[in-house]
Amino acid sequence: MRKLLAYPLTILYFIFFGTCLLFFHPIQWFCFNVFGYQAHKKSVDALQLCLMRCLHVLGTRISWDNPHNISTKKPLLIVSNHQSMYDISPIMWYMRKHHVKFVSKQELGKGIPSVSYNLRHGGSVLIDRKNPRQALPAMIKFGEYLESTNRAGVIFPEGTRSKDGHPKPFKTKGLEMLIKKMPSALIVPVTVNNSWKMLRYGKFPMGIGNHITFTVHKPMEIANFTDKHVLLSTLEKTITDAICID
């Protein structure tokens, strides 16, 4: 019965979701080209809020637990497990005062209204995961940009999303590069739970009635870790220990 109900709700969700992307695409273009970065950022923030609200059609609830007062005067490296594309908008919305940018695969930079435009023009980095000669210089430049602007970069070290919630081993090469280029940064570990359930039936129909939770753990000062391997292992354990599979 639950899956049967998911079919009409998914169709309705896709209509709202697609409308949001199409509506905000020209708004982003206008804001960026006429008023510049700050106006463009506000349009992107509004887009993320609308995309989150679209999920209510599916009976989705989102909880964000962040008891920490995180400084906006330091660059941030937000490191999270990855369960679905629905991890992205809440991080962008709830961390919006930190000017969130993403490490994203190159393929997402084309063809998706609003999303591709923001990735190309909003300060995120697009990498070719199969081409280290392109990816590593791009990551270096990205880390230097975040360090100099006190903005926040999000990286999903698993590389690809977990389809059942169980974490994949972290791939740390890109993360290590960002840590090296962001010596004054705070690392903010985030654990996502239940986002994978949005795709429990595949892309259609979508899962309904899910409660997606985000837990923001205590930030870590990169400068306090002389051994980066200890930092990486502590970071991975902090994130994965809080994953709940049910």
XYZ file of N, CA and C in Angstrom:
738
model
N 0.827 -1.205 0.000
C 0.000 0.000 0.000
C 0.865 1.261 0.000
N 1.934 1.230 0.801
C 2.846 2.382 0.898
C 3.486 2.671 -0.455
N 3.957 1.618 -1.114
C 4.595 1.812 -2.418
C 3.576 2.271 -3.454
N 2.371 1.759 -3.381
C 1.319 2.162 -4.324
C 1.015 3.657 -4.190
N 0.952 4.139 -2.952
C 0.708 5.554 -2.709
C 1.870 6.418 -3.194
N 3.050 5.811 -3.210
C 4.242 6.568 -3.608
C 4.195 6.994 -5.074
N 3.512 6.249 -5.934
C 3.492 6.580 -7.370
C 2.880 7.952 -7.649
N 1.639 8.220 -7.234
C 1.079 9.552 -7.528
C 1.814 10.672 -6.798
N 2.287 10.402 -5.567
C 3.005 11.436 -4.824
C 4.334 11.774 -5.496
N 4.990 10.748 -6.061
C 6.259 10.988 -6.760
C 6.047 11.850 -7.999
N 4.984 11.574 -8.743
C 4.679 12.384 -9.929
C 4.441 13.839 -9.521
N 3.687 14.027 -8.456
C 3.419 15.382 -7.970
C 4.719 16.055 -7.514
N 5.559 15.297 -6.824
C 6.849 15.843 -6.368
C 7.711 16.276 -7.553
N 7.796 15.435 -8.586
C 8.613 15.776 -9.750
C 8.117 17.065 -10.413
N 6.817 17.272 -10.423
C 6.268 18.503 -10.998
C 6.745 19.717 -10.202
N 6.631 19.647 -8.870
C 7.079 20.755 -8.029
C 8.592 20.954 -8.127
N 9.335 19.852 -8.091
C 10.795 19.907 -8.140
C 11.269 20.530 -9.451
N 10.732 20.047 -10.566
C 11.111 20.574 -11.872
C 10.734 22.036 -12.031
N 9.568 22.410 -11.513
C 9.128 23.800 -11.592
C 10.088 24.722 -10.843
N 10.549 24.269 -9.674
C 11.509 25.068 -8.898
C 12.799 25.293 -9.685
N 13.316 24.222 -10.277
C 14.571 24.344 -11.023
C 14.416 25.297 -12.201
N 13.306 25.173 -12.925
C 13.076 26.035 -14.090
C 12.818 27.484 -13.672
N 12.119 27.673 -12.572
C 11.797 29.018 -12.103
C 13.046 29.775 -11.660
N 13.922 29.083 -10.927
C 15.083 29.764 -10.361
C 16.248 29.903 -11.336
N 16.231 29.167 -12.433
C 17.364 29.264 -13.368
C 17.532 30.683 -13.921
N 16.496 31.303 -14.510
C 16.670 32.675 -14.993
C 16.900 33.680 -13.867
N 16.351 33.397 -12.701
C 16.584 34.291 -11.556
C 18.061 34.273 -11.178
N 18.657 33.066 -11.145
C 20.090 32.961 -10.864
C 20.910 33.719 -11.898
N 20.562 33.503 -13.164
C 21.313 34.168 -14.244
C 21.244 35.681 -14.074
N 20.044 36.196 -13.828
C 19.860 37.638 -13.687
C 20.629 38.166 -12.480
N 20.499 37.498 -11.347
C 21.187 37.942 -10.130
C 22.702 37.956 -10.323
N 23.222 36.890 -10.922
C 24.676 36.783 -11.087
C 25.210 37.824 -12.059
N 24.538 37.973 -13.190
C 25.050 38.845 -14.243
C 24.746 40.323 -14.024
N 23.716 40.641 -13.274
C 23.345 42.041 -13.057
C 23.830 42.547 -11.697
N 23.654 41.751 -10.638
C 23.961 42.229 -9.292
C 25.198 41.577 -8.668
N 25.661 40.464 -9.227
C 26.889 39.870 -8.721
C 26.703 38.749 -7.713
N 27.799 38.411 -7.032
C 27.864 37.217 -6.193
C 26.819 37.188 -5.087
N 26.710 38.273 -4.310
C 25.836 38.252 -3.141
C 24.377 38.012 -3.523
N 23.933 38.669 -4.595
C 22.551 38.470 -5.051
C 22.357 37.049 -5.557
N 23.349 36.550 -6.277
C 23.267 35.175 -6.770
C 23.170 34.198 -5.608
N 23.960 34.413 -4.569
C 23.922 33.530 -3.405
C 22.535 33.515 -2.756
N 21.919 34.687 -2.635
C 20.586 34.746 -2.029
C 19.567 33.971 -2.870
N 19.717 34.034 -4.196
C 18.798 33.276 -5.054
C 19.016 31.776 -4.891
N 20.257 31.375 -4.708
C 20.566 29.956 -4.500
C 20.048 29.492 -3.144
N 20.186 30.331 -2.122
C 19.641 29.993 -0.801
C 18.130 29.767 -0.884
N 17.448 30.657 -1.586
C 15.992 30.529 -1.729
C 15.631 29.249 -2.475
N 16.423 28.907 -3.475
C 16.199 27.663 -4.221
C 16.290 26.457 -3.298
N 17.313 26.420 -2.447
C 17.494 25.266 -1.553
C 16.312 25.112 -0.602
N 15.808 26.232 -0.085
C 14.648 26.171 0.805
C 13.437 25.616 0.065
N 13.226 26.069 -1.158
C 12.085 25.587 -1.943
C 12.224 24.098 -2.268
N 13.443 23.654 -2.579
C 13.650 22.236 -2.881
C 13.384 21.370 -1.657
N 13.743 21.866 -0.488
C 13.428 21.136 0.733
C 11.925 21.074 0.969
N 11.244 22.179 0.711
C 9.792 22.209 0.917
C 9.077 21.263 -0.050
N 9.623 21.081 -1.232
C 9.029 20.141 -2.194
C 8.947 18.733 -1.620
N 9.894 18.382 -0.762
C 9.923 17.039 -0.188
C 8.742 16.772 0.736
N 8.089 17.825 1.209
C 6.908 17.632 2.060
C 5.807 16.897 1.306
N 5.795 17.032 -0.001
C 4.803 16.323 -0.825
C 4.914 14.817 -0.604
N 6.124 14.353 -0.346
C 6.385 12.928 -0.131
C 6.279 12.535 1.349
N 5.847 13.484 2.171
C 5.756 13.200 3.608
C 7.109 13.152 4.276
N 8.102 13.794 3.673
C 9.466 13.786 4.201
C 9.638 14.859 5.258
N 10.257 14.485 6.378
C 10.640 15.442 7.414
C 12.165 15.535 7.458
N 12.669 16.721 7.754
C 14.113 16.932 7.856
C 14.422 17.550 9.211
N 15.350 16.935 9.940
C 15.800 17.473 11.225
C 17.279 17.809 11.135
N 17.628 18.976 11.636
C 19.018 19.446 11.614
C 19.455 19.706 13.047
N 20.430 18.943 13.526
C 20.892 19.055 14.912
C 22.308 19.627 14.919
N 22.412 20.907 15.258
C 23.717 21.570 15.321
C 23.794 22.404 16.600
N 24.360 21.840 17.678
C 24.451 22.580 18.937
C 25.666 23.493 19.018
N 26.448 23.569 17.929
C 27.721 24.284 17.967
C 27.609 25.674 17.341
N 28.283 26.619 17.952
C 28.362 27.979 17.417
C 29.611 28.051 16.539
N 29.432 27.844 15.259
C 30.565 27.730 14.345
C 30.902 29.099 13.769
N 32.154 29.471 13.892
C 32.605 30.793 13.461
C 32.447 30.984 11.956
N 32.052 32.190 11.572
C 32.000 32.551 10.149
C 33.291 33.249 9.721
N 34.225 33.372 10.656
C 35.484 34.065 10.362
C 36.616 33.104 10.047
N 36.272 31.835 9.905
C 37.252 30.821 9.516
C 36.713 30.032 8.331
N 37.590 29.551 7.456
C 37.116 28.645 6.399
C 36.677 27.328 7.018
N 35.693 26.700 6.385
C 35.193 25.416 6.879
C 35.386 24.338 5.827
N 35.633 23.140 6.309
C 35.623 21.959 5.472
C 34.567 21.027 6.060
N 33.417 20.983 5.409
C 32.301 20.158 5.883
C 32.426 18.780 5.262
N 32.571 17.774 6.101
C 32.804 16.405 5.633
C 31.627 15.544 6.084
N 30.996 14.855 5.128
C 29.768 14.121 5.435
C 29.741 12.777 4.715
N 29.014 11.830 5.324
C 28.656 10.628 4.567
C 27.638 11.023 3.506
N 27.429 10.161 2.534
C 26.606 10.535 1.382
C 25.617 9.423 1.075
N 24.315 9.732 1.175
C 23.297 8.713 0.948
C 22.403 9.007 -0.248
N 22.275 10.267 -0.642
C 21.464 10.599 -1.820
C 21.653 12.073 -2.156
N 21.082 12.504 -3.260
C 21.129 13.917 -3.629
C 20.377 14.789 -2.630
N 19.539 14.167 -1.798
C 18.749 14.914 -0.824
C 19.567 15.291 0.414
N 20.854 14.919 0.409
C 21.782 15.394 1.437
C 22.155 16.860 1.198
N 22.043 17.315 -0.040
C 22.695 18.554 -0.460
C 21.939 19.816 -0.033
N 20.664 19.914 -0.361
C 19.927 21.148 -0.059
C 19.897 21.490 1.433
N 19.671 20.526 2.337
C 19.687 20.889 3.760
C 21.037 21.437 4.221
N 22.129 20.845 3.740
C 23.447 21.359 4.120
C 23.617 22.791 3.610
N 23.207 23.031 2.376
C 23.343 24.373 1.815
C 22.461 25.381 2.550
N 21.250 24.957 2.923
C 20.333 25.887 3.574
C 20.743 26.174 5.018
N 20.952 25.118 5.809
C 21.226 25.321 7.228
C 22.625 25.884 7.496
N 23.540 25.710 6.549
C 24.891 26.263 6.695
C 25.090 27.472 5.789
N 24.008 28.099 5.382
C 24.089 29.135 4.344
C 24.935 30.334 4.741
N 25.009 30.658 6.022
C 25.802 31.819 6.433
C 27.298 31.594 6.204
N 27.680 30.345 5.942
C 29.087 30.027 5.677
C 29.415 29.983 4.182
N 28.450 30.279 3.330
C 28.680 30.309 1.876
C 29.177 28.939 1.379
N 28.291 27.972 1.403
C 28.644 26.578 1.120
C 28.909 26.339 -0.369
N 30.046 25.674 -0.646
C 30.417 25.249 -1.997
C 30.655 23.743 -1.978
N 30.595 23.125 -3.147
C 30.685 21.672 -3.206
C 31.823 21.185 -4.090
N 32.352 20.029 -3.719
C 33.183 19.247 -4.625
C 32.225 18.308 -5.349
N 32.092 18.497 -6.656
C 31.084 17.764 -7.413
C 31.693 17.134 -8.655
N 31.068 16.081 -9.122
C 31.562 15.452 -10.337
C 31.246 16.314 -11.553
N 32.121 16.256 -12.518
C 32.077 17.109 -13.699
C 30.763 17.029 -14.452
N 30.158 15.842 -14.468
C 28.939 15.616 -15.243
C 27.766 16.495 -14.782
N 27.781 16.920 -13.519
C 26.679 17.718 -12.996
C 26.761 19.182 -13.419
N 27.845 19.549 -14.066
C 28.023 20.932 -14.486
C 27.292 21.297 -15.754
N 26.586 20.345 -16.352
C 25.866 20.617 -17.594
C 24.485 19.968 -17.560
N 23.509 20.681 -18.122
C 22.223 20.064 -18.437
C 21.153 20.080 -17.381
N 21.470 20.503 -16.141
C 20.462 20.512 -15.087
C 20.120 21.961 -14.754
N 18.903 22.407 -15.047
C 18.541 23.800 -14.756
C 18.828 24.152 -13.296
N 19.294 25.342 -13.064
C 19.610 25.881 -11.739
C 20.827 25.197 -11.108
N 20.801 23.877 -11.014
C 21.880 23.144 -10.341
C 23.201 23.330 -11.075
N 23.219 23.064 -12.370
C 24.461 23.172 -13.143
C 24.967 24.604 -13.160
N 24.051 25.563 -13.264
C 24.459 26.969 -13.303
C 25.148 27.362 -11.996
N 24.578 26.942 -10.879
C 25.185 27.273 -9.598
C 26.540 26.611 -9.424
N 26.669 25.363 -9.845
C 27.949 24.678 -9.728
C 29.033 25.365 -10.552
N 28.647 25.874 -11.703
C 29.630 26.521 -12.576
C 29.991 27.936 -12.118
N 29.028 28.648 -11.525
C 29.238 30.067 -11.243
C 29.252 30.423 -9.760
N 28.886 29.497 -8.901
C 28.740 29.832 -7.481
C 29.955 29.585 -6.624
N 31.067 29.094 -7.226
C 32.280 28.873 -6.443
C 32.602 27.426 -6.147
N 31.741 26.496 -6.562
C 32.023 25.075 -6.354
C 33.080 24.602 -7.343
N 33.537 23.388 -7.159
C 34.545 22.833 -8.059
C 33.995 21.569 -8.720
N 34.199 21.456 -10.020
C 33.784 20.290 -10.788
C 35.014 19.491 -11.160
N 35.017 18.220 -10.800
C 36.206 17.407 -11.052
C 35.852 16.192 -11.906
N 36.831 15.781 -12.676
C 36.750 14.538 -13.440
C 37.405 13.462 -12.593
N 36.593 12.614 -11.993
C 37.113 11.624 -11.053
C 38.011 10.590 -11.720
N 37.931 10.497 -13.043
C 38.764 9.535 -13.766
C 40.064 10.152 -14.272
N 40.241 11.451 -14.014
C 41.403 12.153 -14.548
C 42.103 12.935 -13.436
N 43.029 12.313 -12.714
C 43.735 12.995 -11.619
C 44.469 14.253 -12.075
N 44.900 14.299 -13.331
C 45.622 15.471 -13.823
C 44.729 16.709 -13.861
N 43.430 16.492 -13.991
C 42.482 17.608 -13.908
C 42.002 17.813 -12.475
N 41.740 16.713 -11.768
C 41.095 16.786 -10.458
C 41.994 17.422 -9.391
N 43.247 17.008 -9.318
C 44.107 17.498 -8.247
C 44.392 18.999 -8.350
N 44.745 19.533 -9.521
C 44.913 20.998 -9.601
C 43.623 21.751 -9.273
N 42.473 21.179 -9.682
C 41.192 21.821 -9.380
C 40.944 21.843 -7.875
N 41.299 20.772 -7.189
C 41.124 20.710 -5.741
C 42.071 21.685 -5.032
N 43.282 21.808 -5.546
C 44.236 22.755 -4.968
C 43.694 24.182 -5.056
N 43.214 24.523 -6.233
C 42.656 25.865 -6.448
C 41.432 26.094 -5.561
N 40.603 25.067 -5.420
C 39.405 25.154 -4.589
C 39.777 25.389 -3.131
N 40.751 24.631 -2.627
C 41.197 24.801 -1.247
C 41.754 26.188 -0.993
N 42.528 26.704 -1.936
C 43.085 28.052 -1.790
C 41.984 29.104 -1.794
N 40.969 28.889 -2.621
C 39.830 29.813 -2.685
C 39.085 29.837 -1.354
N 38.809 28.676 -0.776
C 38.099 28.613 0.499
C 38.923 29.236 1.620
N 40.210 28.967 1.619
C 41.104 29.508 2.643
C 41.135 31.044 2.594
N 41.155 31.594 1.405
C 41.286 33.054 1.259
C 39.973 33.799 1.483
N 38.845 33.108 1.330
C 37.537 33.779 1.438
C 36.774 33.438 2.718
N 37.303 32.500 3.523
C 36.613 32.043 4.740
C 35.234 31.464 4.419
N 35.161 30.740 3.311
C 33.916 30.073 2.939
C 34.009 28.581 3.245
N 32.926 27.861 2.973
C 32.827 26.456 3.369
C 32.775 25.550 2.146
N 33.588 24.515 2.180
C 33.544 23.506 1.137
C 33.001 22.198 1.685
N 32.140 21.551 0.922
C 31.564 20.258 1.321
C 32.184 19.164 0.472
N 32.615 18.106 1.125
C 33.151 16.966 0.403
C 32.541 15.682 0.973
N 32.177 14.769 0.086
C 31.682 13.446 0.474
C 32.790 12.440 0.186
N 33.590 12.067 1.191
C 34.776 11.245 0.932
C 34.470 9.822 0.444
N 33.207 9.380 0.602
C 32.875 8.050 0.083
C 32.953 8.015 -1.447
N 32.855 9.178 -2.065
C 32.948 9.258 -3.521
C 31.607 9.100 -4.201
N 30.887 8.047 -3.876
C 29.541 7.810 -4.397
C 28.611 7.536 -3.222
N 27.331 7.709 -3.471
C 26.365 7.567 -2.384
C 26.209 6.107 -1.954
N 25.865 5.928 -0.700
C 25.532 4.611 -0.181
C 24.075 4.306 -0.486
N 23.805 3.196 -1.131
C 22.445 2.871 -1.549
C 21.610 2.232 -0.438
N 22.260 1.824 0.656
C 21.509 1.182 1.740
C 21.819 1.797 3.104
N 22.527 2.918 3.086
C 22.851 3.590 4.338
C 24.171 3.192 4.954
N 24.653 1.991 4.625
C 25.930 1.542 5.184
C 27.069 2.344 4.553
N 27.964 2.906 5.372
C 29.008 3.776 4.828
C 30.034 3.002 4.010
N 30.521 3.647 2.966
C 31.625 3.108 2.181
C 32.934 3.628 2.778
N 34.047 2.927 2.564
C 35.336 3.439 3.061
C 35.639 4.807 2.464
N 36.189 5.707 3.272
C 36.522 7.032 2.797
C 37.710 6.986 1.834
N 37.581 7.728 0.746
C 38.695 7.952 -0.172
C 39.265 9.318 0.182
N 40.491 9.346 0.673
C 40.952 10.554 1.360
C 41.891 11.444 0.545
N 42.210 11.086 -0.694
C 43.196 11.875 -1.430
C 42.744 13.318 -1.609
N 41.519 13.517 -2.069
C 41.009 14.875 -2.243
C 40.881 15.604 -0.922
N 40.437 14.900 0.103
C 40.298 15.485 1.436
C 41.656 15.928 1.978
N 42.670 15.092 1.794
C 44.013 15.446 2.241
C 44.521 16.694 1.537
N 44.219 16.817 0.255
C 44.657 17.980 -0.499
C 44.008 19.251 0.045
N 42.706 19.184 0.350
C 42.017 20.346 0.901
C 42.560 20.698 2.285
N 42.818 19.696 3.103
C 43.377 19.939 4.437
C 44.717 20.657 4.326
N 45.529 20.236 3.368
C 46.852 20.847 3.170
C 46.740 22.312 2.768
N 45.721 22.617 1.940
C 45.572 23.978 1.422
C 44.712 24.869 2.316
N 44.182 24.310 3.399
C 43.314 25.078 4.300
C 43.803 24.953 5.746
N 45.020 25.401 6.028
C 45.594 25.190 7.367
C 44.849 25.880 8.497
N 44.110 26.941 8.211
C 43.401 27.649 9.280
C 41.954 27.184 9.430
N 41.557 26.179 8.660
C 40.147 25.783 8.602
C 39.695 24.954 9.796
N 38.380 24.996 10.016
C 37.705 24.060 10.900
C 37.121 22.941 10.044
N 37.291 21.708 10.490
C 36.606 20.588 9.846
C 35.321 20.319 10.617
N 34.206 20.299 9.883
C 32.893 20.082 10.511
C 32.356 18.730 10.051
N 32.405 17.709 10.903
C 31.853 16.399 10.534
C 30.323 16.416 10.603
N 29.685 15.838 9.603
C 28.221 15.763 9.565
C 27.812 14.322 9.253
N 26.853 13.812 9.995
C 26.308 12.484 9.728
C 24.879 12.612 9.215
N 24.627 11.995 8.070
C 23.287 11.962 7.473
C 22.676 10.588 7.716
N 21.428 10.563 8.127
C 20.702 9.305 8.302
C 19.381 9.333 7.545
N 19.066 8.225 6.922
C 17.769 7.942 6.275
C 17.566 8.610 4.922
N 18.531 9.358 4.445
C 18.394 9.960 3.120
C 18.312 8.886 2.029
N 18.979 7.765 2.238
C 18.985 6.679 1.245
C 17.580 6.109 1.026
N 16.712 6.263 2.022
C 15.359 5.709 1.914
C 14.508 6.438 0.869
N 14.950 7.622 0.461
C 14.236 8.325 -0.599
C 14.305 7.551 -1.913
N 15.327 6.711 -2.047
C 15.524 5.941 -3.279
C 15.451 4.438 -3.011
N 14.728 4.062 -2.007
C 14.673 2.641 -1.633
C 14.016 1.787 -2.718
N 13.142 2.387 -3.546
C 12.514 1.651 -4.644
C 13.205 1.926 -5.982
N 14.293 2.674 -5.945
C 14.911 3.144 -7.182
C 14.494 4.594 -7.420
N 14.642 5.060 -8.639
C 14.325 6.462 -8.944
C 12.814 6.721 -9.051
N 12.046 5.631 -9.265
C 10.590 5.801 -9.360
C 9.908 4.500 -8.958
N 8.967 4.557 -8.014
C 8.585 5.738 -7.245
C 9.614 6.034 -6.165
N 9.510 7.197 -5.563
C 10.411 7.546 -4.478
C 9.843 7.069 -3.144
N 10.726 6.969 -2.168
C 10.283 6.588 -0.837
C 9.476 7.711 -0.207
N 8.483 7.361 0.570
C 7.631 8.373 1.202
C 7.652 8.203 2.722
N 7.293 9.285 3.424
C 7.169 9.238 4.878
C 8.480 9.052 5.607
N 9.577 9.562 5.040
C 10.892 9.382 5.668
C 11.264 10.562 6.553
N 12.075 10.278 7.556
C 12.600 11.316 8.436
C 14.114 11.355 8.251
N 14.587 12.361 7.509
C 16.019 12.507 7.251
C 16.614 13.364 8.359
N 17.695 12.879 8.968
C 18.323 13.629 10.054
C 19.770 13.964 9.712
N 20.183 15.125 10.186
C 21.560 15.598 10.028
C 22.109 15.915 11.410
N 23.238 15.307 11.754
C 23.892 15.566 13.033
C 25.230 16.243 12.768
N 25.373 17.456 13.278
C 26.621 18.191 13.134
C 27.464 17.931 14.381
N 28.623 17.334 14.176
C 29.500 17.006 15.294
C 30.428 18.178 15.628
N 31.108 18.072 16.742
C 32.003 19.140 17.187
C 33.080 19.415 16.139
N 33.227 20.665 15.725
C 34.252 21.002 14.734
C 35.661 20.679 15.240
N 36.537 20.359 14.305
C 37.927 20.026 14.609
C 38.848 21.063 13.977
N 39.792 21.572 14.764
C 40.786 22.514 14.258
C 41.887 21.728 13.541
N 42.055 21.991 12.273
C 43.122 21.310 11.530
C 44.470 21.559 12.192
N 44.675 22.785 12.663
C 45.961 23.167 13.256
C 46.288 22.371 14.518
N 45.276 21.755 15.144
C 45.512 21.005 16.385
C 45.999 19.585 16.138
N 46.033 19.165 14.870
C 46.447 17.798 14.545
C 47.779 17.836 13.800
N 48.816 17.349 14.457
C 50.123 17.272 13.790
C 50.198 16.045 12.883
N 49.461 15.014 13.240
C 49.415 13.796 12.430
C 48.092 13.773 11.672
N 48.153 14.008 10.380
C 46.930 14.092 9.575
C 46.224 12.745 9.458
N 46.959 11.644 9.615
C 46.320 10.320 9.582
C 45.410 10.129 10.788
N 45.834 10.657 11.927
C 44.987 10.612 13.122
C 43.737 11.453 12.895
N 43.910 12.614 12.280
C 42.767 13.480 11.973
C 41.776 12.766 11.068
N 42.275 12.129 10.020
C 41.396 11.464 9.055
C 40.661 10.285 9.683
N 41.356 9.496 10.481
C 40.714 8.337 11.109
C 39.695 8.778 12.159
N 40.019 9.841 12.906
C 39.077 10.389 13.892
C 37.833 10.921 13.206
N 38.055 11.595 12.096
C 36.956 12.171 11.324
C 36.022 11.087 10.800
N 36.573 10.059 10.194
C 35.752 8.985 9.646
C 34.985 8.263 10.741
N 35.645 8.002 11.853
C 34.977 7.300 12.958
C 33.849 8.150 13.540
N 34.078 9.444 13.689
C 33.053 10.339 14.223
C 31.795 10.309 13.366
N 31.981 10.346 12.055
C 30.839 10.381 11.133
C 30.132 9.037 11.085
N 30.880 7.959 10.907
C 30.261 6.648 10.682
C 29.677 6.042 11.948
N 30.226 6.388 13.116
C 29.687 5.833 14.357
C 28.263 6.334 14.632
N 27.893 7.454 14.039
C 26.572 8.024 14.280
C 25.551 7.616 13.220
N 25.960 6.762 12.283
C 25.016 6.279 11.257
C 24.142 5.191 11.855
N 22.854 5.331 11.691
C 21.885 4.349 12.207
C 21.192 3.673 11.040
N 21.256 2.371 10.972
C 20.599 1.605 9.923
C 19.398 0.878 10.524
N 18.200 1.138 9.987
C 17.025 0.402 10.478
C 16.163 -0.025 9.308
